[in-house]
């Protein structure tokens, strides 16, 4: 057998190997012998039937498939012996192409792909550039304060028509819905309140009106009935308000607490976004790919999770496809794309751990246990067992690797559009 390296594609190498007629004959014989041990042929004990008889029970396609697998494995082993310095090879070799003539005297030619652990060292990550994420928490804090205001706002029944700022309960019957539904909102506030304000303003309890509104890119038409209307007594946002919603001495203290909490969440969200963008960029830069069977297995596993989740909510996959107006083929393509991204992430994380020597010792584990007692208890992780400590070690290594990546990549200013969203 002779092979040559024909192409380098990302983290894979294509090898082209040729086998002589004698080598093909030997592989066919070995394949037939292996099958003879598994077959149950009348009149013979397993593995004792003559090969001429065994051949009658084995299809040419079965023999061909077995020979191709043997050829791929032999090529792979030969490559390993001559490239000991190659980074750890991963996965089984993937058969790309083959030519096996009917005339065995012409031999066999196979092309296979072998996959290597990508090089993900400090140099890789320092050469990756991703867009930064703004962390302005002003709007988030205001949303939190509005939610607190809503929580302590009192209402009283109102005699008279509904007006802007009133809390209303209504029954809505749309032309597309079989059953009316009841809901409550504030006239003129939020997307729903603003959409229905032209119809509700001036209405009295018990009255109904036909409406046509546009919300979330969906047009709704039907009848709305005013069931109740109440005036809202909104408290003034001051020190007294701060004391009424928690153990705060002043509005300044309340805002500071909310700002610190929102800043922490924003920082974590920023790290997650930078990490995801860095992984995607590095995967493209390194050309990270996987054998077909790895892709298929990951896709089927994810589809199985989706089916189980739907079943827990009383839905079948067909119903899900119908409601979302997508085909099974499109769903499979979308799921495969997501599954491959997860595979790329996990592979690059493992490669970075190896290249950068990221480990977690006993001292790291003890410190983590001490500072995360409540979270570990809620998660049901027994820190006294080897399995529990192994889980903690994996968490520490993962977080340290993630932090290394986020802290190493080059950041560029976020676009103006994304800053405005904050």
Short mmCIF file of N, CA and C in Angstrom, two decimals, residues 152-323:
data_model
loop_
_atom_site.label_atom_id
_atom_site.label_comp_id
_atom_site.label_asym_id
_atom_site.label_seq_id
_atom_site.Cartn_x
_atom_site.Cartn_y
_atom_site.Cartn_z
N UNK A 152 -46.24 48.19 43.43
CA UNK A 152 -46.84 48.84 44.60
C UNK A 152 -47.96 49.82 44.22
N UNK A 153 -48.22 49.94 42.92
CA UNK A 153 -49.29 50.83 42.48
C UNK A 153 -50.66 50.26 42.87
N UNK A 154 -51.49 51.05 43.47
CA UNK A 154 -52.83 50.63 43.86
C UNK A 154 -53.85 51.15 42.85
N UNK A 155 -54.96 50.46 42.76
CA UNK A 155 -56.03 50.88 41.84
C UNK A 155 -57.35 50.97 42.60
N UNK A 156 -58.26 51.74 42.03
CA UNK A 156 -59.61 51.84 42.58
C UNK A 156 -60.60 51.89 41.42
N UNK A 157 -61.77 51.25 41.59
CA UNK A 157 -62.75 51.23 40.50
C UNK A 157 -63.09 52.64 40.04
N UNK A 158 -63.31 52.78 38.74
CA UNK A 158 -63.62 54.09 38.18
C UNK A 158 -65.02 54.09 37.57
N UNK A 159 -65.79 55.11 37.89
CA UNK A 159 -67.08 55.32 37.24
C UNK A 159 -66.85 56.26 36.07
N UNK A 160 -67.18 55.79 34.90
CA UNK A 160 -66.97 56.64 33.74
C UNK A 160 -66.15 55.92 32.68
N UNK A 161 -65.93 56.59 31.56
CA UNK A 161 -65.25 55.95 30.44
C UNK A 161 -63.75 55.75 30.69
N UNK A 162 -63.19 54.80 29.95
CA UNK A 162 -61.75 54.52 30.04
C UNK A 162 -60.96 55.65 29.40
N UNK A 163 -59.80 55.92 29.97
CA UNK A 163 -58.93 56.97 29.43
C UNK A 163 -57.47 56.53 29.55
N UNK A 164 -56.60 57.30 28.93
CA UNK A 164 -55.18 56.98 28.98
C UNK A 164 -54.70 56.90 30.44
N UNK A 165 -53.95 55.86 30.75
CA UNK A 165 -53.42 55.68 32.09
C UNK A 165 -54.29 54.82 32.98
N UNK A 166 -55.53 54.52 32.54
CA UNK A 166 -56.41 53.64 33.32
C UNK A 166 -56.02 52.18 33.12
N UNK A 167 -56.21 51.39 34.17
CA UNK A 167 -56.04 49.94 34.09
C UNK A 167 -57.36 49.34 33.66
N UNK A 168 -57.33 48.51 32.64
CA UNK A 168 -58.58 47.93 32.11
C UNK A 168 -58.47 46.41 32.02
N UNK A 169 -59.62 45.76 32.21
CA UNK A 169 -59.75 44.33 31.93
C UNK A 169 -60.70 44.21 30.76
N UNK A 170 -60.31 43.40 29.77
CA UNK A 170 -61.08 43.30 28.54
C UNK A 170 -61.22 41.86 28.09
N UNK A 171 -62.18 41.64 27.22
CA UNK A 171 -62.34 40.35 26.53
C UNK A 171 -62.13 40.61 25.05
N UNK A 172 -61.21 39.86 24.46
CA UNK A 172 -60.88 40.05 23.05
C UNK A 172 -61.22 38.79 22.26
N UNK A 173 -61.97 38.97 21.20
CA UNK A 173 -62.32 37.86 20.31
C UNK A 173 -61.82 38.21 18.91
N UNK A 174 -60.80 37.52 18.46
CA UNK A 174 -60.25 37.80 17.13
C UNK A 174 -60.88 36.87 16.11
N UNK A 175 -60.80 37.26 14.84
CA UNK A 175 -61.40 36.46 13.77
C UNK A 175 -60.67 35.13 13.59
N UNK A 176 -59.36 35.10 13.96
CA UNK A 176 -58.58 33.87 13.77
C UNK A 176 -58.67 32.93 14.95
N UNK A 177 -59.12 33.43 16.12
CA UNK A 177 -59.18 32.62 17.32
C UNK A 177 -60.57 32.03 17.52
N UNK A 178 -60.62 30.78 17.94
CA UNK A 178 -61.91 30.13 18.16
C UNK A 178 -62.56 30.58 19.46
N UNK A 179 -61.72 30.89 20.46
CA UNK A 179 -62.26 31.26 21.77
C UNK A 179 -61.78 32.65 22.18
N UNK A 180 -62.67 33.47 22.76
CA UNK A 180 -62.26 34.79 23.26
C UNK A 180 -61.30 34.60 24.45
N UNK A 181 -60.48 35.60 24.71
CA UNK A 181 -59.60 35.52 25.87
C UNK A 181 -59.67 36.82 26.66
N UNK A 182 -59.36 36.71 27.96
CA UNK A 182 -59.42 37.85 28.86
C UNK A 182 -58.01 38.31 29.18
N UNK A 183 -57.82 39.62 29.27
CA UNK A 183 -56.49 40.16 29.59
C UNK A 183 -56.64 41.51 30.29
N UNK A 184 -55.53 41.97 30.85
CA UNK A 184 -55.52 43.24 31.58
C UNK A 184 -54.29 44.04 31.18
N UNK A 185 -54.44 45.33 30.99
CA UNK A 185 -53.30 46.20 30.65
C UNK A 185 -53.68 47.64 30.94
N UNK A 186 -52.69 48.52 30.74
CA UNK A 186 -52.91 49.95 30.98
C UNK A 186 -53.08 50.66 29.64
N UNK A 187 -54.12 51.41 29.50
CA UNK A 187 -54.41 52.13 28.26
C UNK A 187 -53.28 53.11 27.95
N UNK A 188 -52.72 52.98 26.76
CA UNK A 188 -51.67 53.91 26.33
C UNK A 188 -50.27 53.56 26.74
N UNK A 189 -50.10 52.42 27.46
CA UNK A 189 -48.77 52.02 27.91
C UNK A 189 -48.39 50.66 27.31
N UNK A 190 -47.14 50.54 26.88
CA UNK A 190 -46.70 49.28 26.29
C UNK A 190 -47.28 49.09 24.90
N UNK A 191 -46.82 48.08 24.21
CA UNK A 191 -47.27 47.85 22.84
C UNK A 191 -48.77 47.57 22.78
N UNK A 192 -49.26 46.74 23.71
CA UNK A 192 -50.68 46.38 23.70
C UNK A 192 -51.55 47.59 24.06
N UNK A 193 -51.16 48.29 25.13
CA UNK A 193 -51.95 49.44 25.58
C UNK A 193 -52.02 50.54 24.54
N UNK A 194 -50.90 50.74 23.81
CA UNK A 194 -50.90 51.77 22.77
C UNK A 194 -51.72 51.34 21.56
N UNK A 195 -51.68 50.05 21.23
CA UNK A 195 -52.41 49.56 20.06
C UNK A 195 -53.93 49.69 20.24
N UNK A 196 -54.42 49.40 21.46
CA UNK A 196 -55.86 49.40 21.69
C UNK A 196 -56.40 50.75 22.20
N UNK A 197 -55.51 51.70 22.47
CA UNK A 197 -55.95 52.99 23.02
C UNK A 197 -56.99 53.69 22.15
N UNK A 198 -56.84 53.75 20.83
CA UNK A 198 -57.85 54.45 20.01
C UNK A 198 -59.25 53.86 20.14
N UNK A 199 -59.34 52.58 20.46
CA UNK A 199 -60.66 51.92 20.54
C UNK A 199 -61.23 51.99 21.96
N UNK A 200 -60.34 51.96 22.98
CA UNK A 200 -60.82 51.92 24.36
C UNK A 200 -61.13 53.31 24.92
N UNK A 201 -60.43 54.31 24.46
CA UNK A 201 -60.65 55.67 25.00
C UNK A 201 -62.10 56.09 24.79
N UNK A 202 -62.77 56.43 25.90
CA UNK A 202 -64.17 56.84 25.82
C UNK A 202 -65.15 55.71 25.97
N UNK A 203 -64.70 54.45 25.99
CA UNK A 203 -65.62 53.31 26.16
C UNK A 203 -66.04 53.17 27.62
N UNK A 204 -67.27 52.72 27.82
CA UNK A 204 -67.77 52.44 29.16
C UNK A 204 -67.81 50.93 29.38
N UNK A 205 -67.83 50.54 30.66
CA UNK A 205 -67.88 49.11 31.00
C UNK A 205 -69.10 48.47 30.36
N UNK A 206 -68.88 47.31 29.72
CA UNK A 206 -69.95 46.59 29.06
C UNK A 206 -70.06 46.86 27.58
N UNK A 207 -69.43 47.93 27.11
CA UNK A 207 -69.48 48.26 25.68
C UNK A 207 -68.47 47.42 24.90
N UNK A 208 -68.75 47.23 23.63
CA UNK A 208 -67.86 46.49 22.73
C UNK A 208 -67.61 47.31 21.47
N UNK A 209 -66.45 47.07 20.86
CA UNK A 209 -66.10 47.75 19.62
C UNK A 209 -65.35 46.78 18.72
N UNK A 210 -65.51 47.01 17.42
CA UNK A 210 -64.71 46.25 16.45
C UNK A 210 -63.36 46.94 16.32
N UNK A 211 -62.31 46.17 16.24
CA UNK A 211 -60.96 46.76 16.17
C UNK A 211 -60.14 46.10 15.07
N UNK A 212 -59.10 46.79 14.68
CA UNK A 212 -58.09 46.26 13.75
C UNK A 212 -56.76 46.89 14.17
N UNK A 213 -55.81 46.06 14.64
CA UNK A 213 -54.53 46.57 15.14
C UNK A 213 -53.37 45.80 14.51
N UNK A 214 -52.20 46.40 14.58
CA UNK A 214 -50.97 45.78 14.09
C UNK A 214 -50.00 45.66 15.26
N UNK A 215 -49.61 44.43 15.59
CA UNK A 215 -48.67 44.20 16.69
C UNK A 215 -47.69 43.10 16.32
N UNK A 216 -46.40 43.36 16.59
CA UNK A 216 -45.35 42.38 16.32
C UNK A 216 -45.48 41.81 14.92
N UNK A 217 -45.65 42.70 13.96
CA UNK A 217 -45.73 42.32 12.55
C UNK A 217 -46.93 41.42 12.24
N UNK A 218 -47.90 41.38 13.16
CA UNK A 218 -49.12 40.59 12.94
C UNK A 218 -50.34 41.50 12.99
N UNK A 219 -51.22 41.33 12.03
CA UNK A 219 -52.45 42.12 12.00
C UNK A 219 -53.55 41.34 12.71
N UNK A 220 -54.24 42.01 13.65
CA UNK A 220 -55.33 41.38 14.38
C UNK A 220 -56.61 42.18 14.15
N UNK A 221 -57.69 41.45 14.00
CA UNK A 221 -58.99 42.10 13.82
C UNK A 221 -60.04 41.30 14.58
N UNK A 222 -60.99 42.03 15.20
CA UNK A 222 -62.03 41.34 15.95
C UNK A 222 -62.82 42.32 16.78
N UNK A 223 -63.34 41.85 17.92
CA UNK A 223 -64.15 42.68 18.81
C UNK A 223 -63.54 42.70 20.20
N UNK A 224 -63.55 43.88 20.83
CA UNK A 224 -63.03 44.03 22.18
C UNK A 224 -64.15 44.55 23.08
N UNK A 225 -64.29 43.93 24.25
CA UNK A 225 -65.33 44.31 25.22
C UNK A 225 -64.66 44.79 26.50
N UNK A 226 -65.07 45.95 26.99
CA UNK A 226 -64.51 46.50 28.22
C UNK A 226 -65.25 45.90 29.41
N UNK A 227 -64.53 45.09 30.21
CA UNK A 227 -65.13 44.42 31.37
C UNK A 227 -64.97 45.22 32.65
N UNK A 228 -63.92 46.00 32.74
CA UNK A 228 -63.69 46.77 33.96
C UNK A 228 -62.66 47.86 33.72
N UNK A 229 -62.77 48.95 34.49
CA UNK A 229 -61.82 50.04 34.36
C UNK A 229 -61.51 50.57 35.76
N UNK A 230 -60.23 50.87 35.99
CA UNK A 230 -59.81 51.35 37.31
C UNK A 230 -58.76 52.44 37.16
N UNK A 231 -58.78 53.35 38.11
CA UNK A 231 -57.76 54.41 38.14
C UNK A 231 -56.54 53.89 38.89
N UNK A 232 -55.37 54.27 38.39
CA UNK A 232 -54.13 53.84 39.01
C UNK A 232 -53.57 54.97 39.88
N UNK A 233 -53.18 54.60 41.09
CA UNK A 233 -52.59 55.57 42.01
C UNK A 233 -51.09 55.28 42.08
N UNK A 234 -50.37 55.91 41.16
CA UNK A 234 -48.94 55.65 41.00
C UNK A 234 -48.14 56.42 42.03
N UNK A 235 -47.31 55.73 42.81
CA UNK A 235 -46.53 56.43 43.84
C UNK A 235 -45.42 57.27 43.23
N UNK A 236 -45.03 58.30 43.93
CA UNK A 236 -43.90 59.11 43.49
C UNK A 236 -42.60 58.36 43.79
N UNK A 237 -41.68 58.40 42.84
CA UNK A 237 -40.42 57.69 43.02
C UNK A 237 -39.48 58.57 43.84
N UNK A 238 -39.44 58.31 45.16
CA UNK A 238 -38.61 59.10 46.06
C UNK A 238 -38.09 58.19 47.18
N UNK A 239 -37.55 58.80 48.23
CA UNK A 239 -36.99 58.00 49.33
C UNK A 239 -38.04 57.13 50.00
N UNK A 240 -39.25 57.67 50.15
CA UNK A 240 -40.33 56.89 50.77
C UNK A 240 -40.66 55.67 49.92
N UNK A 241 -40.67 55.87 48.61
CA UNK A 241 -40.91 54.74 47.70
C UNK A 241 -39.83 53.68 47.88
N UNK A 242 -38.57 54.11 47.96
CA UNK A 242 -37.46 53.17 48.12
C UNK A 242 -37.62 52.35 49.39
N UNK A 243 -38.04 52.99 50.46
CA UNK A 243 -38.23 52.26 51.73
C UNK A 243 -39.39 51.28 51.65
N UNK A 244 -40.39 51.59 50.80
CA UNK A 244 -41.58 50.73 50.70
C UNK A 244 -41.33 49.46 49.89
N UNK A 245 -40.28 49.44 49.08
CA UNK A 245 -40.03 48.26 48.23
C UNK A 245 -38.87 47.41 48.73
N UNK A 246 -38.25 47.79 49.84
CA UNK A 246 -37.15 46.99 50.36
C UNK A 246 -36.42 47.70 51.48
N UNK A 247 -35.35 47.09 51.95
CA UNK A 247 -34.58 47.65 53.06
C UNK A 247 -33.61 48.71 52.57
N UNK A 248 -34.16 49.75 52.00
CA UNK A 248 -33.33 50.85 51.47
C UNK A 248 -33.67 52.13 52.23
N UNK A 249 -32.64 52.89 52.58
CA UNK A 249 -32.86 54.14 53.31
C UNK A 249 -33.21 55.29 52.38
N UNK A 250 -32.82 55.15 51.09
CA UNK A 250 -33.05 56.25 50.17
C UNK A 250 -33.16 55.74 48.74
N UNK A 251 -33.65 56.62 47.87
CA UNK A 251 -33.75 56.29 46.46
C UNK A 251 -32.36 56.09 45.87
N UNK A 252 -31.39 56.86 46.34
CA UNK A 252 -30.01 56.73 45.86
C UNK A 252 -29.48 55.33 46.14
N UNK A 253 -29.77 54.81 47.35
CA UNK A 253 -29.31 53.48 47.72
C UNK A 253 -30.00 52.41 46.87
N UNK A 254 -31.30 52.59 46.61
CA UNK A 254 -32.03 51.64 45.76
C UNK A 254 -31.42 51.61 44.36
N UNK A 255 -31.20 52.80 43.78
CA UNK A 255 -30.63 52.86 42.43
C UNK A 255 -29.24 52.23 42.38
N UNK A 256 -28.44 52.49 43.40
CA UNK A 256 -27.09 51.93 43.44
C UNK A 256 -27.13 50.40 43.47
N UNK A 257 -28.04 49.85 44.26
CA UNK A 257 -28.18 48.39 44.34
C UNK A 257 -28.60 47.81 43.00
N UNK A 258 -29.59 48.44 42.37
CA UNK A 258 -30.07 47.98 41.08
C UNK A 258 -28.98 48.11 40.02
N UNK A 259 -28.22 49.20 40.05
CA UNK A 259 -27.16 49.42 39.07
C UNK A 259 -26.06 48.36 39.21
N UNK A 260 -25.70 48.03 40.45
CA UNK A 260 -24.67 47.01 40.66
C UNK A 260 -25.14 45.65 40.16
N UNK A 261 -26.41 45.33 40.43
CA UNK A 261 -26.96 44.05 39.99
C UNK A 261 -27.03 43.98 38.46
N UNK A 262 -27.51 45.05 37.86
CA UNK A 262 -27.63 45.06 36.40
C UNK A 262 -26.25 45.08 35.73
N UNK A 263 -25.28 45.76 36.36
CA UNK A 263 -23.93 45.79 35.80
C UNK A 263 -23.31 44.40 35.82
N UNK A 264 -23.54 43.67 36.90
CA UNK A 264 -23.02 42.29 36.99
C UNK A 264 -23.62 41.43 35.89
N UNK A 265 -24.94 41.54 35.69
CA UNK A 265 -25.60 40.75 34.65
C UNK A 265 -25.12 41.17 33.26
N UNK A 266 -24.92 42.47 33.07
CA UNK A 266 -24.46 42.97 31.77
C UNK A 266 -23.04 42.50 31.47
N UNK A 267 -22.19 42.49 32.51
CA UNK A 267 -20.82 42.03 32.32
C UNK A 267 -20.78 40.55 31.93
N UNK A 268 -21.62 39.75 32.59
CA UNK A 268 -21.67 38.32 32.26
C UNK A 268 -22.21 38.11 30.85
N UNK A 269 -23.25 38.86 30.49
CA UNK A 269 -23.82 38.75 29.14
C UNK A 269 -22.79 39.18 28.10
N UNK A 270 -22.00 40.21 28.43
CA UNK A 270 -20.95 40.67 27.51
C UNK A 270 -19.92 39.58 27.30
N UNK A 271 -19.49 38.94 28.39
CA UNK A 271 -18.51 37.86 28.27
C UNK A 271 -19.05 36.71 27.42
N UNK A 272 -20.33 36.37 27.64
CA UNK A 272 -20.94 35.29 26.85
C UNK A 272 -20.94 35.63 25.36
N UNK A 273 -21.28 36.89 25.05
CA UNK A 273 -21.34 37.30 23.64
C UNK A 273 -19.95 37.31 23.00
N UNK A 274 -18.98 37.86 23.72
CA UNK A 274 -17.61 37.89 23.18
C UNK A 274 -17.09 36.47 23.00
N UNK A 275 -17.36 35.61 23.96
CA UNK A 275 -16.92 34.21 23.88
C UNK A 275 -17.53 33.52 22.66
N UNK A 276 -18.84 33.68 22.47
CA UNK A 276 -19.52 33.04 21.34
C UNK A 276 -18.97 33.55 20.01
N UNK A 277 -18.75 34.86 19.93
CA UNK A 277 -18.21 35.44 18.69
C UNK A 277 -16.78 34.98 18.44
N UNK A 278 -16.00 34.86 19.52
CA UNK A 278 -14.62 34.40 19.38
C UNK A 278 -14.56 32.96 18.89
N UNK A 279 -15.42 32.12 19.45
CA UNK A 279 -15.47 30.70 19.03
C UNK A 279 -15.85 30.61 17.56
N UNK A 280 -16.87 31.36 17.16
CA UNK A 280 -17.32 31.33 15.76
C UNK A 280 -16.22 31.80 14.82
N UNK A 281 -15.52 32.88 15.21
CA UNK A 281 -14.44 33.41 14.37
C UNK A 281 -13.28 32.43 14.28
N UNK A 282 -12.89 31.84 15.42
CA UNK A 282 -11.77 30.90 15.44
C UNK A 282 -12.09 29.63 14.66
N UNK A 283 -13.34 29.17 14.77
CA UNK A 283 -13.75 27.97 14.04
C UNK A 283 -13.63 28.19 12.53
N UNK A 284 -14.03 29.39 12.10
CA UNK A 284 -13.91 29.72 10.68
C UNK A 284 -12.45 29.88 10.28
N UNK A 285 -11.67 30.50 11.15
CA UNK A 285 -10.26 30.74 10.87
C UNK A 285 -9.49 29.43 10.76
N UNK A 286 -9.79 28.49 11.63
CA UNK A 286 -9.10 27.19 11.64
C UNK A 286 -9.77 26.18 10.71
N UNK A 287 -10.93 26.52 10.17
CA UNK A 287 -11.62 25.58 9.29
C UNK A 287 -12.04 24.31 10.00
N UNK A 288 -12.60 24.45 11.20
CA UNK A 288 -12.96 23.30 12.02
C UNK A 288 -14.12 22.53 11.39
N UNK A 289 -13.87 21.25 11.13
CA UNK A 289 -14.91 20.41 10.52
C UNK A 289 -14.91 19.05 11.20
N UNK A 290 -15.92 18.25 10.89
CA UNK A 290 -16.11 16.96 11.53
C UNK A 290 -16.54 15.92 10.50
N UNK A 291 -16.26 14.65 10.77
CA UNK A 291 -16.74 13.60 9.86
C UNK A 291 -18.26 13.61 9.78
N UNK A 292 -18.76 13.09 8.68
CA UNK A 292 -20.21 13.08 8.49
C UNK A 292 -20.95 12.37 9.60
N UNK A 293 -20.39 11.25 10.09
CA UNK A 293 -21.12 10.49 11.11
C UNK A 293 -21.20 11.26 12.43
N UNK A 294 -20.19 12.09 12.72
CA UNK A 294 -20.22 12.90 13.94
C UNK A 294 -21.31 13.96 13.82
N UNK A 295 -21.39 14.59 12.65
CA UNK A 295 -22.45 15.58 12.41
C UNK A 295 -23.83 14.94 12.56
N UNK A 296 -23.99 13.77 11.92
CA UNK A 296 -25.30 13.10 11.95
C UNK A 296 -25.70 12.72 13.38
N UNK A 297 -24.75 12.16 14.13
CA UNK A 297 -25.06 11.75 15.50
C UNK A 297 -25.45 12.94 16.36
N UNK A 298 -24.70 14.04 16.23
CA UNK A 298 -25.01 15.24 17.02
C UNK A 298 -26.38 15.80 16.64
N UNK A 299 -26.68 15.77 15.34
CA UNK A 299 -27.97 16.29 14.86
C UNK A 299 -29.12 15.44 15.38
N UNK A 300 -28.98 14.12 15.30
CA UNK A 300 -30.04 13.23 15.77
C UNK A 300 -30.25 13.34 17.27
N UNK A 301 -29.16 13.53 18.00
CA UNK A 301 -29.27 13.69 19.45
C UNK A 301 -30.04 14.96 19.79
N UNK A 302 -29.73 16.04 19.07
CA UNK A 302 -30.42 17.31 19.32
C UNK A 302 -31.90 17.22 18.91
N UNK A 303 -32.18 16.56 17.79
CA UNK A 303 -33.57 16.37 17.37
C UNK A 303 -34.35 15.56 18.40
N UNK A 304 -33.67 14.56 18.98
CA UNK A 304 -34.32 13.76 20.03
C UNK A 304 -34.67 14.61 21.23
N UNK A 305 -33.78 15.54 21.60
CA UNK A 305 -34.04 16.44 22.72
C UNK A 305 -35.24 17.34 22.42
N UNK A 306 -35.32 17.81 21.18
CA UNK A 306 -36.44 18.67 20.78
C UNK A 306 -37.76 17.90 20.86
N UNK A 307 -37.76 16.67 20.37
CA UNK A 307 -38.97 15.84 20.41
C UNK A 307 -39.41 15.59 21.86
N UNK A 308 -38.44 15.30 22.73
CA UNK A 308 -38.78 15.05 24.14
C UNK A 308 -39.35 16.31 24.79
N UNK A 309 -38.77 17.46 24.47
CA UNK A 309 -39.26 18.72 25.03
C UNK A 309 -40.68 19.01 24.55
N UNK A 310 -40.92 18.77 23.27
CA UNK A 310 -42.26 18.99 22.72
C UNK A 310 -43.28 18.05 23.38
N UNK A 311 -42.87 16.79 23.56
CA UNK A 311 -43.77 15.80 24.15
C UNK A 311 -44.15 16.20 25.58
N UNK A 312 -43.19 16.76 26.32
CA UNK A 312 -43.50 17.20 27.70
C UNK A 312 -44.51 18.33 27.71
N UNK A 313 -44.59 19.06 26.60
CA UNK A 313 -45.55 20.16 26.50
C UNK A 313 -46.78 19.77 25.68
N UNK A 314 -46.94 18.47 25.44
CA UNK A 314 -48.14 17.99 24.76
C UNK A 314 -48.18 18.21 23.27
N UNK A 315 -47.01 18.39 22.64
CA UNK A 315 -46.96 18.61 21.20
C UNK A 315 -46.15 17.53 20.51
N UNK A 316 -46.53 17.21 19.28
CA UNK A 316 -45.74 16.29 18.46
C UNK A 316 -44.84 17.12 17.55
N UNK A 317 -43.86 16.46 16.96
CA UNK A 317 -42.95 17.17 16.05
C UNK A 317 -43.71 17.69 14.84
N UNK A 318 -44.66 16.91 14.33
CA UNK A 318 -45.44 17.35 13.17
C UNK A 318 -46.25 18.60 13.48
N UNK A 319 -46.82 18.65 14.70
CA UNK A 319 -47.58 19.84 15.09
C UNK A 319 -46.66 21.06 15.18
N UNK A 320 -45.46 20.85 15.72
CA UNK A 320 -44.48 21.93 15.84
C UNK A 320 -44.11 22.48 14.46
N UNK A 321 -43.87 21.56 13.51
CA UNK A 321 -43.52 21.97 12.15
C UNK A 321 -44.66 22.76 11.51
N UNK A 322 -45.89 22.31 11.76
CA UNK A 322 -47.05 22.97 11.18
C UNK A 322 -47.22 24.37 11.74
N UNK A 323 -47.13 24.51 13.08
CA UNK A 323 -47.32 25.81 13.72
C UNK A 323 -46.26 26.81 13.30
#
